[in-house]
Amino acid sequence: MILAVFLAVAMSGLVSAVAVPCSQLSAFGLYLKILSGAVVVAILGFALIAYSVPPHSITRPFALYAALFIPLGVLYALTPGFLVREGAPWRSIVVTTAVTSAVGVPIWWYYGFLIICWHGDC
């Protein structure tokens, strides 16, 4: 649980650090590119970690586990993304991102555990 809280705080800070300047510059496209790049880096990092463990191969459940990062990217693309698109003030972006992280990241965290345990990898 404490790891999910730490992850939510970290994600909130990172997304806010990107969303606020993009909002001030009216650069919604840049925000989406940075966000999608972060999701790709997370998936590749997960792939490298998973590949380093024997049997050193990519399996079908691995593809499902890597795809678990996509809903998190969609969550941040929608919720703070609408405010970035409108050019909202920084305070509302930070508060909205914090609330989104406080609610969405723990749900995503436990959903991921549910999917992983459903496949028998607990």
PDB file of C-alpha atoms in Angstrom:
ATOM      1  CA  MET A   1       0.000   0.000   0.000  1.00  0.00           C
ATOM      2  CA  ILE A   2       2.783   2.411   0.866  1.00  0.00           C
ATOM      3  CA  LEU A   3       4.389   1.732  -2.503  1.00  0.00           C
ATOM      4  CA  ALA A   4       1.135   2.631  -4.283  1.00  0.00           C
ATOM      5  CA  VAL A   5       0.966   5.907  -2.337  1.00  0.00           C
ATOM      6  CA  PHE A   6       4.574   6.706  -3.176  1.00  0.00           C
ATOM      7  CA  LEU A   7       3.938   5.902  -6.824  1.00  0.00           C
ATOM      8  CA  ALA A   8       0.850   8.157  -6.841  1.00  0.00           C
ATOM      9  CA  VAL A   9       2.784  11.093  -5.373  1.00  0.00           C
ATOM     10  CA  ALA A  10       5.679  10.585  -7.772  1.00  0.00           C
ATOM     11  CA  MET A  11       3.397  10.287 -10.799  1.00  0.00           C
ATOM     12  CA  SER A  12       1.488  13.386  -9.755  1.00  0.00           C
ATOM     13  CA  GLY A  13       4.676  15.399  -9.511  1.00  0.00           C
ATOM     14  CA  LEU A  14       6.095  14.173 -12.797  1.00  0.00           C
ATOM     15  CA  VAL A  15       2.914  14.678 -14.784  1.00  0.00           C
ATOM     16  CA  SER A  16       2.372  18.126 -13.257  1.00  0.00           C
ATOM     17  CA  ALA A  17       5.944  19.087 -14.116  1.00  0.00           C
ATOM     18  CA  VAL A  18       5.177  18.381 -17.760  1.00  0.00           C
ATOM     19  CA  ALA A  19       1.543  19.550 -17.870  1.00  0.00           C
ATOM     20  CA  VAL A  20       2.043  23.039 -16.404  1.00  0.00           C
ATOM     21  CA  PRO A  21       4.660  24.278 -18.917  1.00  0.00           C
ATOM     22  CA  CYS A  22       2.778  22.681 -21.804  1.00  0.00           C
ATOM     23  CA  SER A  23      -0.390  24.438 -20.680  1.00  0.00           C
ATOM     24  CA  GLN A  24       1.356  27.799 -20.487  1.00  0.00           C
ATOM     25  CA  LEU A  25       2.824  27.293 -23.949  1.00  0.00           C
ATOM     26  CA  SER A  26      -0.467  25.977 -25.400  1.00  0.00           C
ATOM     27  CA  ALA A  27       1.391  22.847 -26.464  1.00  0.00           C
ATOM     28  CA  PHE A  28      -1.123  20.048 -26.066  1.00  0.00           C
ATOM     29  CA  GLY A  29       0.543  18.000 -28.800  1.00  0.00           C
ATOM     30  CA  LEU A  30       3.878  18.212 -27.025  1.00  0.00           C
ATOM     31  CA  TYR A  31       2.223  17.094 -23.784  1.00  0.00           C
ATOM     32  CA  LEU A  32       0.787  14.017 -25.507  1.00  0.00           C
ATOM     33  CA  LYS A  33       4.140  13.211 -27.124  1.00  0.00           C
ATOM     34  CA  ILE A  34       5.992  13.427 -23.806  1.00  0.00           C
ATOM     35  CA  LEU A  35       3.324  11.358 -22.071  1.00  0.00           C
ATOM     36  CA  SER A  36       3.298   8.666 -24.751  1.00  0.00           C
ATOM     37  CA  GLY A  37       7.099   8.608 -24.698  1.00  0.00           C
ATOM     38  CA  ALA A  38       7.006   7.998 -20.953  1.00  0.00           C
ATOM     39  CA  VAL A  39       4.605   5.084 -21.452  1.00  0.00           C
ATOM     40  CA  VAL A  40       6.888   3.588 -24.103  1.00  0.00           C
ATOM     41  CA  VAL A  41       9.903   3.970 -21.794  1.00  0.00           C
ATOM     42  CA  ALA A  42       7.950   2.255 -18.982  1.00  0.00           C
ATOM     43  CA  ILE A  43       7.026  -0.636 -21.273  1.00  0.00           C
ATOM     44  CA  LEU A  44      10.619  -0.988 -22.520  1.00  0.00           C
ATOM     45  CA  GLY A  45      11.948  -0.845 -18.966  1.00  0.00           C
ATOM     46  CA  PHE A  46       9.495  -3.531 -17.965  1.00  0.00           C
ATOM     47  CA  ALA A  47      10.582  -5.583 -20.970  1.00  0.00           C
ATOM     48  CA  LEU A  48      14.249  -5.317 -20.030  1.00  0.00           C
ATOM     49  CA  ILE A  49      13.541  -6.312 -16.440  1.00  0.00           C
ATOM     50  CA  ALA A  50      11.354  -9.230 -17.499  1.00  0.00           C
ATOM     51  CA  TYR A  51      13.853 -10.363 -20.127  1.00  0.00           C
ATOM     52  CA  SER A  52      16.690 -10.407 -17.602  1.00  0.00           C
ATOM     53  CA  VAL A  53      14.924 -13.108 -15.576  1.00  0.00           C
ATOM     54  CA  PRO A  54      15.228 -16.702 -16.806  1.00  0.00           C
ATOM     55  CA  PRO A  55      14.077 -18.185 -19.232  1.00  0.00           C
ATOM     56  CA  HIS A  56      15.057 -14.953 -21.069  1.00  0.00           C
ATOM     57  CA  SER A  57      12.157 -14.923 -23.483  1.00  0.00           C
ATOM     58  CA  ILE A  58       9.077 -12.872 -24.235  1.00  0.00           C
ATOM     59  CA  THR A  59       5.903 -14.822 -23.477  1.00  0.00           C
ATOM     60  CA  ARG A  60       2.255 -14.094 -24.121  1.00  0.00           C
ATOM     61  CA  PRO A  61       1.503 -13.076 -20.513  1.00  0.00           C
ATOM     62  CA  PHE A  62       4.436 -10.677 -20.711  1.00  0.00           C
ATOM     63  CA  ALA A  63       2.716  -8.762 -23.507  1.00  0.00           C
ATOM     64  CA  LEU A  64      -0.392  -8.478 -21.344  1.00  0.00           C
ATOM     65  CA  TYR A  65       1.644  -7.288 -18.378  1.00  0.00           C
ATOM     66  CA  ALA A  66       3.446  -4.698 -20.488  1.00  0.00           C
ATOM     67  CA  ALA A  67       0.101  -3.450 -21.783  1.00  0.00           C
ATOM     68  CA  LEU A  68      -0.905  -2.636 -18.195  1.00  0.00           C
ATOM     69  CA  PHE A  69       0.983   0.654 -18.549  1.00  0.00           C
ATOM     70  CA  ILE A  70      -1.302   1.894 -21.327  1.00  0.00           C
ATOM     71  CA  PRO A  71      -4.345   2.659 -19.107  1.00  0.00           C
ATOM     72  CA  LEU A  72      -2.143   4.812 -16.887  1.00  0.00           C
ATOM     73  CA  GLY A  73      -1.043   6.835 -19.903  1.00  0.00           C
ATOM     74  CA  VAL A  74      -4.638   7.216 -21.069  1.00  0.00           C
ATOM     75  CA  LEU A  75      -5.674   8.333 -17.584  1.00  0.00           C
ATOM     76  CA  TYR A  76      -3.148  11.176 -17.596  1.00  0.00           C
ATOM     77  CA  ALA A  77      -3.824  12.032 -21.231  1.00  0.00           C
ATOM     78  CA  LEU A  78      -7.493  12.620 -20.467  1.00  0.00           C
ATOM     79  CA  THR A  79      -7.753  14.168 -17.034  1.00  0.00           C
ATOM     80  CA  PRO A  80      -4.930  16.733 -16.928  1.00  0.00           C
ATOM     81  CA  GLY A  81      -4.884  16.691 -20.724  1.00  0.00           C
ATOM     82  CA  PHE A  82      -8.177  18.549 -20.996  1.00  0.00           C
ATOM     83  CA  LEU A  83      -6.807  21.295 -18.762  1.00  0.00           C
ATOM     84  CA  VAL A  84      -3.585  21.493 -20.768  1.00  0.00           C
ATOM     85  CA  ARG A  85      -5.621  21.817 -23.950  1.00  0.00           C
ATOM     86  CA  GLU A  86      -7.651  24.671 -22.459  1.00  0.00           C
ATOM     87  CA  GLY A  87      -4.555  26.456 -21.123  1.00  0.00           C
ATOM     88  CA  ALA A  88      -5.810  26.296 -17.534  1.00  0.00           C
ATOM     89  CA  PRO A  89      -3.887  27.933 -14.684  1.00  0.00           C
ATOM     90  CA  TRP A  90      -1.136  25.921 -13.054  1.00  0.00           C
ATOM     91  CA  ARG A  91      -2.928  25.552  -9.725  1.00  0.00           C
ATOM     92  CA  SER A  92      -5.931  23.763 -11.211  1.00  0.00           C
ATOM     93  CA  ILE A  93      -3.640  21.464 -13.215  1.00  0.00           C
ATOM     94  CA  VAL A  94      -1.628  20.516 -10.124  1.00  0.00           C
ATOM     95  CA  VAL A  95      -4.750  19.896  -8.010  1.00  0.00           C
ATOM     96  CA  THR A  96      -6.468  17.881 -10.737  1.00  0.00           C
ATOM     97  CA  THR A  97      -3.351  15.807 -11.334  1.00  0.00           C
ATOM     98  CA  ALA A  98      -2.983  15.144  -7.601  1.00  0.00           C
ATOM     99  CA  VAL A  99      -6.613  14.015  -7.298  1.00  0.00           C
ATOM    100  CA  THR A 100      -6.297  11.894 -10.426  1.00  0.00           C
ATOM    101  CA  SER A 101      -3.174  10.263  -9.037  1.00  0.00           C
ATOM    102  CA  ALA A 102      -4.659   9.732  -5.584  1.00  0.00           C
ATOM    103  CA  VAL A 103      -7.649   7.914  -7.066  1.00  0.00           C
ATOM    104  CA  GLY A 104      -6.347   6.422 -10.309  1.00  0.00           C
ATOM    105  CA  VAL A 105      -2.910   5.067  -9.423  1.00  0.00           C
ATOM    106  CA  PRO A 106      -4.036   2.820  -6.528  1.00  0.00           C
ATOM    107  CA  ILE A 107      -6.895   1.505  -8.672  1.00  0.00           C
ATOM    108  CA  TRP A 108      -4.445   0.854 -11.511  1.00  0.00           C
ATOM    109  CA  TRP A 109      -1.992  -0.771  -9.066  1.00  0.00           C
ATOM    110  CA  TYR A 110      -4.553  -3.244  -7.712  1.00  0.00           C
ATOM    111  CA  TYR A 111      -5.999  -3.872 -11.163  1.00  0.00           C
ATOM    112  CA  GLY A 112      -2.510  -4.858 -12.277  1.00  0.00           C
ATOM    113  CA  PHE A 113      -2.178  -7.256  -9.350  1.00  0.00           C
ATOM    114  CA  LEU A 114      -5.579  -8.705 -10.192  1.00  0.00           C
ATOM    115  CA  ILE A 115      -4.551  -9.360 -13.802  1.00  0.00           C
ATOM    116  CA  ILE A 116      -1.187 -10.807 -12.786  1.00  0.00           C
ATOM    117  CA  CYS A 117      -2.682 -13.076 -10.118  1.00  0.00           C
ATOM    118  CA  TRP A 118      -5.470 -14.128 -12.502  1.00  0.00           C
ATOM    119  CA  HIS A 119      -2.752 -15.575 -14.742  1.00  0.00           C
ATOM    120  CA  GLY A 120      -1.209 -17.397 -11.765  1.00  0.00           C
ATOM    121  CA  ASP A 121       1.977 -15.340 -11.418  1.00  0.00           C
ATOM    122  CA  CYS A 122       1.438 -14.182  -7.832  1.00  0.00           C
TER     123      CYS A 122
END
